[in-house]
Amino acid sequence: MFWTILVSAVLLVVAFIISGQYLLALSLVVPLLLFAYLVDNAAPLQ
């Protein structure tokens, strides 16, 4: 679960950086990373 979210976030960042939307990329990535971090801690990988 965590890695799926992480990979999705990275792909989003790359796409936005290529298109030049740095601020939009940051505004989307920070909440995604926080969410992934919380999910990973709430439900540890087994």
Tab-separated table of C-alpha atoms in Angstrom:
chain	number	residue	atom	x	y	z
A	1	MET	CA	0.000	0.000	0.000
A	2	PHE	CA	2.683	2.452	1.072
A	3	TRP	CA	4.861	1.767	-1.978
A	4	THR	CA	1.914	2.122	-4.351
A	5	ILE	CA	1.163	5.591	-2.963
A	6	LEU	CA	4.844	6.518	-3.030
A	7	VAL	CA	5.294	5.475	-6.654
A	8	SER	CA	2.129	7.338	-7.648
A	9	ALA	CA	3.391	10.463	-5.886
A	10	VAL	CA	6.772	10.254	-7.633
A	11	LEU	CA	5.132	9.843	-11.038
A	12	LEU	CA	2.899	12.854	-10.352
A	13	VAL	CA	5.923	14.930	-9.359
A	14	VAL	CA	7.823	13.987	-12.494
A	15	ALA	CA	4.839	14.783	-14.713
A	16	PHE	CA	4.278	18.196	-13.121
A	17	ILE	CA	7.977	19.094	-13.135
A	18	ILE	CA	8.198	18.230	-16.841
A	19	SER	CA	5.211	20.486	-17.513
A	20	GLY	CA	6.715	23.234	-15.352
A	21	GLN	CA	4.070	23.223	-12.608
A	22	TYR	CA	6.440	23.167	-9.623
A	23	LEU	CA	4.101	24.755	-7.069
A	24	LEU	CA	1.207	22.538	-8.098
A	25	ALA	CA	3.447	19.483	-7.818
A	26	LEU	CA	4.527	20.466	-4.294
A	27	SER	CA	0.970	21.205	-3.176
A	28	LEU	CA	-0.100	17.725	-4.310
A	29	VAL	CA	2.933	15.774	-3.166
A	30	VAL	CA	3.235	17.018	0.412
A	31	PRO	CA	-0.278	15.849	1.448
A	32	LEU	CA	0.238	12.560	-0.426
A	33	LEU	CA	3.509	11.862	1.386
A	34	LEU	CA	1.973	12.772	4.752
A	35	PHE	CA	-0.981	10.476	4.042
A	36	ALA	CA	1.305	7.641	2.956
A	37	TYR	CA	3.414	8.118	6.094
A	38	LEU	CA	0.370	8.011	8.370
A	39	VAL	CA	-1.068	4.958	6.613
A	40	ASP	CA	2.272	3.168	6.804
A	41	ASN	CA	2.542	3.826	10.547
A	42	ALA	CA	-1.103	3.003	11.290
A	43	ALA	CA	-0.952	-0.334	9.448
A	44	PRO	CA	2.612	-1.692	9.425
A	45	LEU	CA	3.598	-3.957	6.563
A	46	GLN	CA	3.357	-7.597	7.578
